[in-house]
Tab-separated table of C-alpha atoms in Angstrom:
chain	number	residue	atom	x	y	z
A	1	MET	CA	-34.926	8.200	50.582
A	2	LYS	CA	-32.451	8.845	53.291
A	3	LYS	CA	-29.547	8.258	50.954
A	4	THR	CA	-28.981	9.952	47.656
A	5	TRP	CA	-28.133	7.023	45.432
A	6	ARG	CA	-26.490	9.073	42.761
A	7	GLY	CA	-23.538	7.890	44.605
A	8	LEU	CA	-23.248	4.684	46.561
A	9	MET	CA	-20.090	3.502	45.003
A	10	ALA	CA	-17.304	1.547	46.170
A	11	GLY	CA	-15.233	0.510	43.300
A	12	LEU	CA	-11.568	0.227	43.710
A	13	LEU	CA	-11.835	-3.306	44.860
A	14	GLY	CA	-8.840	-2.854	47.065
A	15	ILE	CA	-7.768	-1.580	43.855
A	16	SER	CA	-4.333	-2.854	43.694
A	17	MET	CA	-5.765	-6.176	44.605
A	18	LEU	CA	-8.262	-5.976	41.812
A	19	LEU	CA	-6.228	-4.115	39.264
A	20	GLY	CA	-2.844	-5.389	40.164
A	21	SER	CA	-0.780	-5.280	37.005
A	22	LEU	CA	-2.949	-5.108	33.936
A	23	GLY	CA	-1.476	-6.409	30.762
A	24	SER	CA	0.076	-9.581	32.110
A	25	VAL	CA	-0.467	-12.532	29.814
A	26	SER	CA	1.261	-15.369	31.657
A	27	ALA	CA	-0.566	-17.595	34.109
A	28	ALA	CA	-0.182	-16.487	37.711
A	29	ALA	CA	0.338	-18.904	40.591
A	30	THR	CA	-2.879	-19.726	42.421
A	31	PRO	CA	-2.910	-18.085	45.877
A	32	LYS	CA	-3.659	-20.511	48.682
A	33	ASP	CA	-6.627	-18.550	49.952
A	34	ILE	CA	-8.579	-18.851	46.699
A	35	GLN	CA	-7.955	-22.557	46.144
A	36	GLY	CA	-11.368	-24.180	46.418
A	37	HIS	CA	-13.069	-20.782	46.753
A	38	TRP	CA	-16.383	-20.410	44.935
A	39	ALA	CA	-14.866	-17.599	42.870
A	40	GLN	CA	-11.522	-19.307	42.193
A	41	LYS	CA	-12.036	-19.494	38.428
A	42	GLN	CA	-12.892	-15.799	38.094
A	43	LEU	CA	-10.226	-14.634	40.513
A	44	GLN	CA	-7.592	-16.771	38.810
A	45	SER	CA	-8.623	-15.405	35.420
A	46	TRP	CA	-8.095	-11.848	36.655
A	47	LEU	CA	-4.784	-12.828	38.243
A	48	ASP	CA	-3.586	-14.419	34.999
A	49	LYS	CA	-4.382	-11.245	33.077
A	50	GLY	CA	-2.619	-9.090	35.617
A	51	TYR	CA	-5.970	-7.523	36.440
A	52	LEU	CA	-5.881	-8.693	40.007
A	53	GLY	CA	-3.049	-8.400	42.503
A	54	GLY	CA	-2.398	-9.957	45.876
A	55	TYR	CA	-0.882	-9.133	49.227
A	56	PRO	CA	2.820	-9.512	50.140
A	57	ASP	CA	2.015	-12.755	51.957
A	58	GLY	CA	0.722	-14.275	48.723
A	59	THR	CA	-2.974	-14.047	49.591
A	60	VAL	CA	-5.845	-12.268	47.823
A	61	LYS	CA	-8.235	-12.038	50.775
A	62	PRO	CA	-11.332	-12.692	48.641
A	63	ASN	CA	-13.685	-12.555	51.628
A	64	LYS	CA	-12.518	-9.165	52.868
A	65	ALA	CA	-15.056	-6.329	52.702
A	66	ILE	CA	-14.733	-3.670	50.017
A	67	THR	CA	-15.314	0.003	50.792
A	68	ARG	CA	-17.602	2.489	49.102
A	69	GLY	CA	-14.683	4.584	47.936
A	70	GLU	CA	-12.880	1.608	46.437
A	71	TYR	CA	-15.954	0.471	44.581
A	72	VAL	CA	-16.541	3.936	43.142
A	73	ALA	CA	-13.069	4.085	41.694
A	74	LEU	CA	-13.409	0.681	40.103
A	75	ILE	CA	-16.741	1.471	38.453
A	76	ASN	CA	-15.321	4.702	37.066
A	77	ARG	CA	-12.446	2.876	35.452
A	78	LEU	CA	-14.383	-0.032	34.007
A	79	PHE	CA	-17.170	2.154	32.653
A	80	GLY	CA	-14.904	4.920	31.396
A	81	PHE	CA	-16.253	7.756	33.566
A	82	THR	CA	-13.708	10.602	33.492
A	83	GLU	CA	-15.614	13.894	33.753
A	84	THR	CA	-15.861	15.400	37.234
A	85	ALA	CA	-18.462	17.431	39.104
A	86	THR	CA	-17.986	19.912	41.938
A	87	ILE	CA	-18.494	18.090	45.244
A	88	SER	CA	-18.527	19.285	48.848
A	89	PHE	CA	-18.922	16.233	51.058
A	90	LYS	CA	-17.729	17.053	54.561
A	91	ASP	CA	-15.687	13.882	54.853
A	92	VAL	CA	-14.075	13.883	51.387
A	93	LYS	CA	-11.121	16.240	51.349
A	94	SER	CA	-9.657	17.419	48.061
A	95	THR	CA	-6.324	15.903	49.123
A	96	ASN	CA	-7.822	12.443	49.532
A	97	TRP	CA	-7.347	9.969	46.675
A	98	VAL	CA	-11.083	9.269	46.586
A	99	TYR	CA	-12.035	12.913	45.943
A	100	SER	CA	-11.634	12.782	42.170
A	101	GLU	CA	-13.284	9.350	41.980
A	102	VAL	CA	-16.356	10.562	43.885
A	103	ALA	CA	-16.453	13.666	41.677
A	104	LYS	CA	-16.482	11.475	38.573
A	105	ALA	CA	-19.228	9.293	39.974
A	106	VAL	CA	-21.403	12.279	40.905
A	107	LYS	CA	-20.946	13.690	37.416
A	108	ALA	CA	-21.936	10.333	35.917
A	109	GLY	CA	-25.107	10.503	37.995
A	110	TYR	CA	-24.900	7.212	39.830
A	111	ILE	CA	-23.677	8.340	43.230
A	112	GLY	CA	-24.494	10.738	46.005
A	113	GLY	CA	-24.059	11.002	49.727
A	114	TYR	CA	-25.988	10.853	52.967
A	115	GLU	CA	-28.476	13.312	54.381
A	116	ASN	CA	-25.791	14.969	56.531
A	117	ASN	CA	-23.635	15.717	53.451
A	118	THR	CA	-21.138	12.920	54.082
A	119	PHE	CA	-20.005	10.220	51.718
A	120	ARG	CA	-18.376	7.706	54.119
A	121	ALA	CA	-15.851	6.435	51.605
A	122	ASN	CA	-14.233	4.063	54.093
A	123	ASN	CA	-17.472	2.337	55.109
A	124	PRO	CA	-17.990	-1.201	53.774
A	125	LEU	CA	-20.412	-1.381	50.850
A	126	THR	CA	-23.532	-3.479	51.385
A	127	ARG	CA	-25.068	-5.823	48.840
A	128	GLN	CA	-28.215	-3.748	48.486
A	129	GLU	CA	-26.078	-0.655	47.878
A	130	ALA	CA	-24.229	-2.540	45.144
A	131	ALA	CA	-27.595	-3.397	43.560
A	132	VAL	CA	-28.613	0.268	43.515
A	133	ILE	CA	-25.303	1.222	41.946
A	134	ALA	CA	-25.696	-1.421	39.243
A	135	ALA	CA	-29.207	-0.222	38.472
A	136	LYS	CA	-28.057	3.393	38.221
A	137	VAL	CA	-25.011	2.696	36.077
A	138	LEU	CA	-26.810	0.278	33.758
A	139	LYS	CA	-30.004	2.342	33.673
A	140	LEU	CA	-32.120	-0.667	34.646
A	141	SER	CA	-35.856	-0.394	35.154
A	142	THR	CA	-36.640	-0.398	38.881
A	143	SER	CA	-40.417	-0.199	38.596
A	144	SER	CA	-40.957	-3.690	39.981
A	145	THR	CA	-40.449	-4.068	43.732
A	146	THR	CA	-41.744	-7.617	44.121
A	147	LEU	CA	-38.959	-9.577	45.787
A	148	LYS	CA	-38.807	-13.353	46.074
A	149	PHE	CA	-36.054	-13.724	48.654
A	150	LYS	CA	-36.748	-15.146	52.108
A	151	ASP	CA	-35.307	-12.017	53.680
A	152	SER	CA	-37.053	-9.556	51.341
A	153	ALA	CA	-38.434	-7.687	54.344
A	154	GLN	CA	-34.872	-6.681	55.230
A	155	VAL	CA	-34.318	-4.900	51.903
A	156	ALA	CA	-34.652	-1.137	52.324
A	157	ALA	CA	-37.505	0.511	50.418
A	158	TRP	CA	-35.048	2.647	48.437
A	159	ALA	CA	-33.244	-0.486	47.220
A	160	LYS	CA	-36.099	-2.883	46.403
A	161	GLY	CA	-36.515	-1.947	42.748
A	162	ALA	CA	-32.752	-2.100	42.180
A	163	VAL	CA	-32.423	-5.476	43.905
A	164	VAL	CA	-35.212	-6.888	41.720
A	165	ALA	CA	-33.610	-5.517	38.559
A	166	ALA	CA	-30.088	-6.653	39.432
A	167	ALA	CA	-31.241	-10.110	40.458
A	168	ASP	CA	-33.337	-10.461	37.302
A	169	LYS	CA	-30.227	-9.784	35.170
A	170	LYS	CA	-28.241	-12.151	37.408
A	171	ILE	CA	-25.867	-9.309	38.162
A	172	ILE	CA	-26.263	-9.956	41.880
A	173	ASN	CA	-27.534	-13.371	42.829
A	174	GLY	CA	-29.084	-14.569	46.036
A	175	TYR	CA	-27.669	-17.281	48.246
A	176	PRO	CA	-28.518	-20.994	47.930
A	177	ASP	CA	-30.632	-20.759	51.091
A	178	GLY	CA	-32.982	-18.346	49.309
A	179	THR	CA	-31.801	-15.171	51.038
A	180	PHE	CA	-30.281	-12.051	49.503
A	181	GLY	CA	-28.378	-10.642	52.484
A	182	PRO	CA	-29.087	-6.977	51.652
A	183	LYS	CA	-27.200	-5.542	54.622
A	184	LYS	CA	-24.191	-7.809	54.396
A	185	SER	CA	-20.896	-6.171	53.489
A	186	LEU	CA	-19.871	-6.943	49.935
A	187	THR	CA	-16.686	-8.993	49.731
A	188	ARG	CA	-13.859	-8.418	47.323
A	189	ALA	CA	-14.643	-11.632	45.456
A	190	GLU	CA	-18.324	-10.674	45.201
A	191	ALA	CA	-17.308	-7.256	43.897
A	192	VAL	CA	-15.252	-8.867	41.129
A	193	GLY	CA	-18.255	-10.931	40.115
A	194	ILE	CA	-20.832	-8.144	40.322
A	195	ILE	CA	-18.709	-5.685	38.388
A	196	SER	CA	-17.913	-8.304	35.767
A	197	ASN	CA	-21.598	-9.083	35.390
A	198	SER	CA	-22.428	-5.368	35.261
A	199	VAL	CA	-19.912	-4.496	32.566
A	200	VAL	CA	-21.470	-7.110	30.303
A	201	TYR	CA	-24.639	-4.996	30.277
A	202	LYS	CA	-23.016	-1.560	30.201
A	203	PRO	CA	-24.796	1.021	28.037
A	204	SER	CA	-23.149	1.750	24.697
A	205	GLY	CA	-20.941	4.796	24.439
A	206	THR	CA	-19.860	4.763	28.069
A	207	GLY	CA	-16.290	3.769	27.324
A	208	GLY	CA	-14.412	1.509	29.702
A	209	VAL	CA	-14.250	-2.183	28.912
A	210	THR	CA	-16.640	-4.735	27.462
A	211	PRO	CA	-15.650	-8.208	28.641
A	212	THR	CA	-17.080	-11.283	26.990
A	213	PRO	CA	-19.685	-13.064	29.147
A	214	ALA	CA	-18.811	-16.535	30.316
A	215	PRO	CA	-20.582	-19.272	32.259
A	216	THR	CA	-21.685	-18.378	35.756
A	217	ALA	CA	-19.874	-20.064	38.604
A	218	THR	CA	-21.711	-22.035	41.283
A	219	PRO	CA	-21.755	-20.034	44.516
A	220	ALA	CA	-21.231	-21.322	47.997
A	221	PRO	CA	-23.682	-20.219	50.725
A	222	THR	CA	-21.505	-17.208	51.475
A	223	ALA	CA	-20.910	-15.636	48.085
A	224	THR	CA	-22.229	-14.394	44.771
A	225	PRO	CA	-21.417	-16.232	41.524
A	226	VAL	CA	-18.878	-14.698	39.205
A	227	PRO	CA	-18.646	-15.061	35.416
A	228	SER	CA	-15.354	-15.534	33.663
A	229	THR	CA	-14.542	-12.353	31.751
A	230	SER	CA	-11.769	-10.803	29.743
A	231	PRO	CA	-11.439	-7.203	30.953
A	232	THR	CA	-8.858	-4.890	29.426
A	233	ALA	CA	-9.011	-1.560	31.207
A	234	THR	CA	-6.474	0.950	32.432
A	235	PRO	CA	-5.639	-0.012	36.015
A	236	VAL	CA	-6.202	1.990	39.122
A	237	THR	CA	-4.797	0.686	42.346
A	238	GLY	CA	-4.617	1.548	45.966
A	239	GLY	CA	-6.120	0.808	49.333
A	240	SER	CA	-5.201	0.102	52.887
A	241	GLY	CA	-4.148	-3.219	54.250
A	242	GLY	CA	-0.775	-3.167	52.618
A	243	GLY	CA	0.558	-4.984	49.637
A	244	THR	CA	-0.854	-5.295	46.235
A	245	GLY	CA	-4.112	-6.051	47.917
A	246	GLY	CA	-5.128	-2.564	48.844
A	247	GLY	CA	-8.009	-1.535	51.012
A	248	GLY	CA	-10.652	-3.569	52.633
A	249	GLY	CA	-13.556	-2.481	54.752
A	250	GLY	CA	-13.042	0.622	56.840
A	251	GLY	CA	-9.803	2.279	57.788
A	252	SER	CA	-7.791	4.904	56.016
A	253	VAL	CA	-7.180	4.361	52.320
A	254	THR	CA	-4.305	5.960	50.451
A	255	PHE	CA	-4.714	5.821	46.719
A	256	PRO	CA	-1.585	6.633	44.686
A	257	SER	CA	-1.955	9.425	42.175
A	258	VAL	CA	0.217	11.944	40.392
A	259	SER	CA	-0.404	15.632	39.815
A	260	ASN	CA	1.350	18.618	38.248
A	261	VAL	CA	2.555	16.379	35.425
A	262	THR	CA	4.318	18.695	32.996
A	263	TYR	CA	7.617	19.391	31.282
A	264	GLY	CA	10.034	22.202	31.961
A	265	HIS	CA	12.396	21.919	29.027
A	266	VAL	CA	12.330	20.130	25.697
A	267	GLY	CA	15.313	19.772	23.385
A	268	SER	CA	15.646	17.996	20.072
A	269	VAL	CA	16.309	14.593	21.631
A	270	THR	CA	15.505	15.019	25.345
A	271	ALA	CA	12.717	16.295	27.567
A	272	ASP	CA	12.602	17.315	31.219
A	273	VAL	CA	9.482	15.909	32.930
A	274	TYR	CA	8.053	16.953	36.300
A	275	VAL	CA	5.673	14.947	38.499
A	276	THR	CA	4.250	15.396	42.003
A	277	PRO	CA	3.364	12.052	43.643
A	278	SER	CA	0.711	11.669	46.328
A	279	VAL	CA	2.646	8.945	48.136
A	280	THR	CA	6.221	7.857	48.677
A	281	GLY	CA	7.279	5.129	46.284
A	282	ALA	CA	8.442	5.037	42.692
A	283	VAL	CA	7.344	6.630	39.439
A	284	TYR	CA	7.599	4.467	36.317
A	285	TYR	CA	7.445	5.910	32.823
A	286	VAL	CA	7.662	4.892	29.201
A	287	VAL	CA	7.868	7.174	26.175
A	288	ALA	CA	6.579	6.452	22.663
A	289	PRO	CA	5.637	8.469	19.562
A	290	TYR	CA	2.178	9.940	20.078
A	291	SER	CA	-0.834	8.969	17.984
A	292	MET	CA	-4.448	9.728	18.762
A	293	ASN	CA	-5.343	6.260	17.479
A	294	VAL	CA	-3.041	4.454	19.903
A	295	ALA	CA	-4.305	3.523	23.369
A	296	ALA	CA	-2.282	4.209	26.479
A	297	PRO	CA	-0.436	1.213	27.901
A	298	THR	CA	-1.541	-0.402	31.149
A	299	ALA	CA	0.281	0.216	34.408
A	300	ALA	CA	1.965	-3.169	34.096
A	301	GLN	CA	3.187	-2.316	30.610
A	302	VAL	CA	4.512	1.045	31.765
A	303	LYS	CA	6.369	-0.703	34.574
A	304	ASP	CA	7.936	-3.044	32.021
A	305	GLY	CA	8.777	-0.218	29.612
A	306	LEU	CA	6.236	-1.328	27.012
A	307	THR	CA	3.680	0.409	24.821
A	308	SER	CA	0.068	-0.759	24.532
A	309	ALA	CA	1.182	-2.916	21.591
A	310	GLY	CA	3.593	-4.762	23.871
A	311	THR	CA	6.700	-3.325	22.192
A	312	ALA	CA	9.487	-1.445	23.940
A	313	GLY	CA	9.137	2.324	24.179
A	314	VAL	CA	11.845	4.638	22.902
A	315	HIS	CA	12.792	5.277	26.527
A	316	SER	CA	11.590	4.081	29.903
A	317	GLY	CA	12.696	4.263	33.479
A	318	LYS	CA	11.927	4.475	37.152
A	319	THR	CA	12.675	7.073	39.803
A	320	ALA	CA	12.172	7.057	43.561
A	321	VAL	CA	9.752	9.704	44.835
A	322	THR	CA	8.656	11.269	48.112
A	323	ALA	CA	5.029	12.071	48.841
A	324	ASN	CA	3.912	15.545	47.742
A	325	THR	CA	7.403	16.447	46.567
A	326	SER	CA	7.953	17.306	42.909
A	327	VAL	CA	10.442	15.112	41.114
A	328	ALA	CA	12.061	15.652	37.723
A	329	PHE	CA	13.495	13.110	35.323
A	330	SER	CA	14.820	13.131	31.783
A	331	VAL	CA	13.454	11.171	28.885
A	332	TYR	CA	15.773	10.651	25.963
A	333	GLY	CA	16.218	8.631	22.799
A	334	LEU	CA	13.817	11.011	21.052
A	335	ASN	CA	13.860	12.368	17.507
A	336	ALA	CA	13.743	16.053	16.586
A	337	ASP	CA	10.465	17.767	15.720
A	338	THR	CA	8.361	14.764	16.779
A	339	GLU	CA	5.350	14.496	19.079
A	340	TYR	CA	5.680	12.011	21.922
A	341	ALA	CA	3.583	10.710	24.795
A	342	ALA	CA	5.133	10.008	28.174
A	343	TYR	CA	3.016	7.482	30.092
A	344	ILE	CA	3.473	7.718	33.847
A	345	VAL	CA	2.332	5.586	36.802
A	346	LEU	CA	3.043	5.720	40.520
A	347	ALA	CA	3.474	2.773	42.876
A	348	ASP	CA	3.650	3.078	46.652
A	349	ALA	CA	5.873	1.006	48.918
A	350	SER	CA	3.141	-1.623	49.313
A	351	GLY	CA	2.705	-2.133	45.584
A	352	ASN	CA	-0.504	-0.155	45.082
A	353	TRP	CA	-0.697	1.522	41.672
A	354	SER	CA	-2.103	4.724	40.279
A	355	GLY	CA	-3.792	4.962	36.931
A	356	VAL	CA	-1.765	5.856	33.835
A	357	THR	CA	-1.224	9.576	33.208
A	358	THR	CA	-0.299	10.711	29.694
A	359	LEU	CA	1.911	13.727	29.011
A	360	ARG	CA	2.183	14.923	25.418
A	361	LEU	CA	5.163	16.931	24.215
A	362	LYS	CA	6.895	17.830	20.982
A	363	THR	CA	10.652	17.985	20.525
A	364	ALA	CA	12.452	20.975	19.036
A	365	PRO	CA	13.336	21.075	15.322
A	366	SER	CA	16.856	20.030	14.407
A	367	THR	CA	19.661	22.131	12.985
A	368	THR	CA	22.864	21.127	11.249
A	369	THR	CA	24.583	21.056	14.624
A	370	SER	CA	21.758	19.653	16.783
A	371	LEU	CA	22.499	16.744	19.042
A	372	THR	CA	21.067	13.558	17.624
A	373	GLN	CA	21.657	11.321	20.605
A	374	VAL	CA	22.021	11.749	24.363
A	375	GLY	CA	21.853	9.087	27.034
A	376	VAL	CA	23.320	7.153	29.947
A	377	ASP	CA	25.628	4.169	29.623
A	378	SER	CA	26.093	3.446	33.322
A	379	ILE	CA	25.593	4.886	36.798
A	380	GLY	CA	27.746	4.152	39.841
A	381	THR	CA	27.989	5.553	43.346
A	382	VAL	CA	30.512	8.284	42.484
A	383	THR	CA	30.830	7.911	38.725
A	384	ALA	CA	28.619	7.910	35.656
A	385	ALA	CA	29.114	7.360	31.931
A	386	VAL	CA	26.996	9.525	29.633
A	387	TYR	CA	27.102	9.880	25.875
A	388	ALA	CA	26.228	12.312	23.120
A	389	LYS	CA	26.228	12.443	19.350
A	390	TYR	CA	25.554	15.367	17.049
A	391	GLY	CA	25.168	16.360	13.424
A	392	GLN	CA	26.123	14.575	10.269
A	393	PRO	CA	29.669	13.474	9.450
A	394	GLY	CA	31.621	16.441	8.158
A	395	ALA	CA	33.293	19.496	9.611
A	396	PRO	CA	33.770	19.313	13.412
A	397	THR	CA	31.767	21.657	15.623
A	398	PRO	CA	32.448	22.226	19.328
A	399	LEU	CA	30.372	20.017	21.649
A	400	LYS	CA	30.222	21.121	25.274
A	401	TYR	CA	28.669	19.798	28.463
A	402	VAL	CA	28.581	20.869	32.108
A	403	VAL	CA	27.454	18.921	35.173
A	404	VAL	CA	25.746	20.517	38.183
A	405	LYS	CA	23.717	19.216	41.090
A	406	ALA	CA	19.998	18.934	40.377
A	407	THR	CA	19.295	21.466	43.133
A	408	GLU	CA	21.337	24.178	41.373
A	409	ALA	CA	19.953	26.690	38.888
A	410	ASP	CA	20.345	25.984	35.186
A	411	PRO	CA	23.268	27.716	33.465
A	412	THR	CA	22.650	29.753	30.328
A	413	VAL	CA	23.620	28.547	26.868
A	414	GLN	CA	26.602	30.891	26.908
A	415	GLN	CA	27.699	29.628	30.329
A	416	ILE	CA	27.455	26.028	29.142
A	417	SER	CA	29.626	26.881	26.131
A	418	GLU	CA	32.177	28.384	28.510
A	419	GLY	CA	32.089	25.434	30.927
A	420	LYS	CA	30.524	27.448	33.754
A	421	ASN	CA	27.696	26.914	36.219
A	422	SER	CA	24.818	29.357	36.756
A	423	ALA	CA	26.954	31.422	39.135
A	424	GLY	CA	29.565	31.917	36.422
A	425	VAL	CA	32.113	29.669	38.115
A	426	VAL	CA	34.326	27.706	35.725
A	427	LEU	CA	33.831	23.995	36.384
A	428	THR	CA	36.834	21.709	36.521
A	429	GLY	CA	37.592	18.030	36.112
A	430	THR	CA	34.907	16.000	34.412
A	431	PHE	CA	32.218	18.498	35.474
A	432	ALA	CA	32.808	20.314	32.174
A	433	GLY	CA	34.088	19.161	28.842
A	434	PRO	CA	35.293	18.085	26.463
A	435	ASN	CA	38.489	20.038	26.191
A	436	SER	CA	38.833	19.397	22.492
A	437	THR	CA	36.471	19.382	19.527
A	438	VAL	CA	34.791	16.045	18.854
A	439	SER	CA	33.763	14.715	15.480
A	440	PRO	CA	30.135	14.884	14.337
A	441	GLY	CA	28.140	11.762	13.528
A	442	VAL	CA	30.026	9.725	16.140
A	443	LYS	CA	28.829	8.616	19.599
A	444	HIS	CA	31.060	10.110	22.275
A	445	THR	CA	31.043	8.695	25.803
A	446	PHE	CA	32.120	10.870	28.728
A	447	THR	CA	33.032	9.349	32.096
A	448	LEU	CA	32.071	11.633	34.972
A	449	THR	CA	34.051	11.235	38.202
A	450	GLY	CA	34.071	12.897	41.602
A	451	LEU	CA	30.300	12.641	42.015
A	452	ILE	CA	28.587	12.175	45.374
A	453	SER	CA	26.692	8.971	46.097
A	454	ASN	CA	22.893	9.037	46.138
A	455	THR	CA	22.818	12.497	44.584
A	456	ALA	CA	20.903	13.868	41.604
A	457	TYR	CA	22.749	15.774	38.873
A	458	LYS	CA	21.920	17.559	35.629
A	459	VAL	CA	24.140	17.265	32.559
A	460	PHE	CA	23.703	20.034	29.949
A	461	PHE	CA	24.810	19.462	26.344
A	462	ILE	CA	25.079	21.929	23.470
A	463	THR	CA	26.953	22.216	20.193
A	464	GLY	CA	27.906	25.295	18.192
A	465	SER	CA	29.949	28.443	18.721
A	466	ASN	CA	29.906	32.225	18.381
A	467	GLY	CA	26.323	32.512	19.514
A	468	ASN	CA	25.064	29.921	17.032
A	469	PHE	CA	24.099	27.086	19.351
A	470	SER	CA	21.929	24.006	19.112
A	471	PRO	CA	18.944	23.466	21.429
A	472	VAL	CA	20.110	22.591	24.936
A	473	GLU	CA	19.732	18.946	25.898
A	474	ILE	CA	19.310	18.111	29.611
A	475	LEU	CA	20.150	14.694	31.003
A	476	ARG	CA	19.247	14.009	34.642
A	477	ILE	CA	21.143	11.288	36.479
A	478	GLN	CA	21.030	9.918	40.023
A	479	THR	CA	24.049	8.197	41.550
A	480	LYS	CA	23.549	5.055	43.577
């Protein structure tokens, strides 16, 4: 074999296009370019579930070719492949979005590269390649090579057994004219159908999703029939071509992803989270109490501030990001000494989505003077209203805060108590306060003035005195 078929994958399905906004339950409008299409029923089903996205112009481009790299990513997600292998393809750089997807596929044993050690992630996937992938992933018997298609002679020797097996399971069907079209580029609509059909037969224990089979659609002479399914997987999006459609055949593909997801500071009711995005766009996040028995929400749910159960998280938000530049944001509304999960997704300017990344953290234990509430009431261009609450009703204890630009170093606990920044300079105006002791057990709102528009700040809160201080709470804000 001239190709190592541990790896012919192409799975992202223009990933944003395929995995647009998982979790949606309302019916989506029918795009004009799928009305009357042979795969309209399947495509509409995926659109309704938020599993399929479209382009900014309202189209889905069902007949556009799908690339090998896109298809790999989609298979990984739907079949639950997460472990990675060491790869060294000459044309797959570690900085490319497809690198980790190819590594997962190689580890799973269904993908490889070409004889010259290339993978060709941006090449369109052919129908015979898709058959080989299905056979590998589903562990189908490929012993029979007797083909019944009119163009059987065009099927490569390395693909014949897989084509027979895939056709026998009706995973990949031939055309009404009796041909298979082995060298034709697989379209996005065909990919939806083939992957749906494949997942129905997925081996047990592979994870991913198990949609319920539905009647097969009747194909036109230019497509493969697609069953109606009910997938429920974590989304992965991306691709070239712009919009929520993502990549087609060929061209450069940029797949959103996040790295270096961690936290730098955790208080009793707040946490400081850090993320490095691969593309410029926006990071969305939602925070909820952690439980090993609770699934992560979909990207669509994270965007809407919801947990996997469809309920609101304890805190959620969105922050603009620049490619390959670390960004920090605060999560708040937390309880002391509690384990939480922050679910994070990245969307680029065209609406392509990353998968959901989960960050686990545990808040600090409380004390009699710990803050019990910190948050933001409003943000303006040069003003902001933040609030804090501490302790139980009883004897007053000093509550202090200081405000510095996000680019400045963090002050020490003692400096915060003295209303100073990290350089030891006493802050004036509303950049430090309050000037008098506030009562415990009561929400106190502080209006910050004199801020600079479109600038990030950090607000540090503590309570206590004489060296006996509560955990520091950090609240990050960004003026408009």
